[in-house]
Amino acid sequence: MKFYLLSVALLVTIALAKKEKADKTFLKKQQSILKLTWRLSQANDDVEQAEISQNYNPLDNLTSYSNPDTVQTLFEAVNSGEYKARGEIFNLFAEEDRKQAVELFEVLHFAKEWDLFYKTAVFARDRVNEGQFYYAFMTAVLHRNEGFVLPPPYEVFPHLFTNSDVIRQAYKAKMTQTPTIIPMNFTGTIRNPEQRVSYFGEDIGLNAHHSHWHADFPFWWDSDKYGGPKDRQGELFWYTHHQLTVRFDAERLSNGLQEVEELQWDKPILEGFVPKATYKNGQEFPSRPDNMIFQDLPHITVTDMKHYELRIRDGIAAGFLKDKEHNAISLNNSDGIDILGKAMESSADSINPNYYGSIHNMAHVFLSKVTDPKNKYGLAPGVMEHFETATRDPAFFRLHKYMDFLFKEHKDYLVPYTREEIDFPGVRVDRFEVKTIIDKADRNNLVTYFDTDHIDLANAMDTSETAKDVEIKAQVSRLTHIPFNYEIEVSANSAATAVARVFLMVKNNWYGEEMKIEEAGWGAMELDKFSVKLFSGLNTINRSSVESSVVLNERKGYKQLLAAVEDALEDRGEYFVDKQQRHCGLPRGLLIPKGTSEGMAFRLFVIFTDYEKDIHADSFKSGRDSPHSYCGILGDKYPDKRPLGFPFDRKIQSWELFETENMKDIEITIKHKSLSKVDFSPEEISQIKSTWSVIRSDPTGNGVTLYLNWFQSLPETQKQFKRFSNITREQLSTNEAFRTQATATITRLDDIISSIDHPTEFCTKMKKLAGDHKFRDANTKNFRDMTNIFVEVIRKLTGKTLFTPAANSGWKKVFARLIEKIEEETSFTHGHIAKVQLTPDEMIAIKRNWEVIHQDLTGNGMDMYLHWFAAFPHMQKVFKKFAQVPRDQLKTNDAFKAQATVTLHWIDDMIEAIDSPSDMAAVMKRLGRMHQTRHTNIYDFREMVKRIQEVIGTKVGEGYTPAAESGWTKLFAKLVENIGDGLSEKH
Ligand code: CUO
């Protein structure tokens, strides 16, 4: 723990040293920029900007611009309505939309002088389509490189990051002027296996990262015209997406799903996708059913795409691509990947777009338009046509797997690295370990969990006299982990500067076989890259995960940012400018994959190489604290001279040939826990105590505030309190019964919080509190909402200085624990919940087996029935519809087929519910009830289930492990028990 504080303290010093205190001029600009992102589909409500918009016209000031012709063409076209109208959907992949947006970008980009830039932007904001305006404005702001911060894209355009359900509820809340937190569910249902990994593709931070990467490296960027360098843009295009792809596979394996397969032009797109989302203008995002086939588009056919692919493949195998002048440009060197990346994306720097097309960009369009290729139905653009929404669709990862395999084909042609290229003579890694900040004694075990986060929905809804601003947020669940530290011992023969590269690899493939480095290497996930000064002799290196070179640590919301700027403008606080301020970067929480509840094995790898040889020192130093691994350094060289992904970007022949002394590879596990099971860190405990001391100093006053906030957000909950259910909200604060209740709650919590550092006592008290609530009507959803509101109120009451991130996570854990206890108590009182006690191994084994059976529910179902009828022929008579059909004709009988399918769907429901005791109880209850009407007795049923299990065993072969056997046995025993109850209810 001590070390963690030390390393964080160090990090802060470095960060502060790099940051400068903002002066008033900067602050004023930053404030103006923020206001230009606010409520873009309505008139500008900022007085200063509204005035500029009225009085300034670029067309009257053409001489001020370095490119007057472009300015004139653009704004004349806007004035005469030739530009995309406001309110319409902006689609970067549509040529005309993009041309217009780039034109506006150009005007803003070349208006270098602030005043001109600002006035032009303000003028455009009111007149240009809001999507186009923001895209051009954001890209221009990012490329000014002045350290301006933009709000997260999910606050600028919440429609692109939420779903129709959330938006609908948000509108309702706005109409009734009720501050509300709306829980957002991931898209789809548990019947869709892809939903198990939707937390990754739908993570708001991941989508923000991905869209910002493309804004930092636009495929239309013309370096000659707009400046650069966009160093190694083609290679970075591969690498950033390669990392997304391998991360996605690691998430899949964490959830019992097989690695994603690549798209193929003449095979069906297996998974459909229903985004259930709407654009701000009310148009729906189109859906795609399963198994769609690619369709020709008006201006390009599937055959064209296959030809482009063939030319690329041919180039890869031949070792060169042909440029426009027919020169052969060699690929078989470290730069080959960059050339290939540019040609495949394709970016403006493609060496021959006519010949190689634009495989990647067009694939996005093909996927997006697959359900309405000829625009017969006028569907809106699909999620694949926006970088903000693309990763939601599982097909995104199939598409990028396809890209990735082509890149791999090229990399596989390169000569494997030699020992000399990998080694750092005189440097030896002696020890490598990783520990979470909570438990220093526990080596090499990392912990992930789901935490909640909020999206401010203010910009999702228009505001008017009757619908004023009121706080409405969407609440999302996001993967995160307990921060950890690497501890590395390195001995050096002489002093040197080294660069350390840390990677994580999945240990076993989906079949459970351990992967050799030859196979695992391509899936290496980069976790960090940092420099270290080595002294002669033994060096101990400590590095915290929060310093990682791949992640963006925190993103402040619009309101927080504006408040910080305004505080500094009025000398109430300080504001620091970071010139390397990035918006691209993997969200901190996603640094490591989820892992499994029983602990999933990974390989953690570190290699030290020579800083002097490998690094562009200037760009590395300036960008040291930014997420440069995936995002490079804007306007500068990529800091690492080695190929991206080194040393795992090339083929590895064997561990023996690969291993050198300057590397180490260890096995670690990643365990996934529920928030309530995650221990408090010492910092969280102390922050809970210090914030609580504020609340407990006035139990009645603060208790009243808590309850009033709760009732205001969820008015119906007041009804549960008989003694003051009918008192108007205005009168509540003077009502005796209400005040007593409020005080009692705080006193009760005080008792619990006082024992926060005594786990057993804390747990007992929590249990007691939960027990006292079990007879209330209050369901856990209610409690969940309440506790979120409580955390918010504690934040407000204690103020932002005291309410640190540790206080925030600490309180969330306190309430998560309470909810869990209440859930336990509630299920206990309802009694008779079919809690199947499966071990995590059994659960995984069952899920794996089921993946196999699931591929053909009908066929396998028929085999199960036939197997049963073979042992007990009389059982066929029970089924009237096919009682008389000879057994060898059953397979072609429709009624029999239907029966088999339905039965397997029931089992499928059970498997889907396997993680949730209450869902499982519901499925079993339904099954039990259904069988009351059947002429089955429990003995027959038991026999049948036995045959089902036997067939599963035969079908999955080796997958029928001892864990699988015991799991299925338990599951079916419980099922029989429940059906038995159903039958006995009848008899
Ligand atoms: Cu980022 Cu396909 O390149 O979405």
mmCIF file of C-alpha atoms in Angstrom, residues 48 176 251 255 422 450 552 554 612 621 950:
data_model
loop_
_atom_site.group_PDB
_atom_site.id
_atom_site.type_symbol
_atom_site.label_atom_id
_atom_site.label_comp_id
_atom_site.label_asym_id
_atom_site.label_seq_id
_atom_site.Cartn_x
_atom_site.Cartn_y
_atom_site.Cartn_z
ATOM 1 C CA GLU A 48 -21.609 36.159 -26.037
ATOM 2 C CA THR A 176 -42.308 15.844 -15.649
ATOM 3 C CA GLU A 251 -13.179 -11.130 -23.170
ATOM 4 C CA ASN A 255 -17.098 -15.661 -20.857
ATOM 5 C CA ILE A 422 15.599 -9.129 -28.972
ATOM 6 C CA PHE A 450 -18.276 -4.183 -12.575
ATOM 7 C CA LEU A 552 -6.677 7.299 -20.486
ATOM 8 C CA GLU A 554 -10.161 9.877 -16.257
ATOM 9 C CA GLU A 612 18.999 4.642 -26.622
ATOM 10 C CA LYS A 621 9.475 12.512 -23.053
ATOM 11 C CA GLU A 950 -26.113 -39.460 -21.721
#
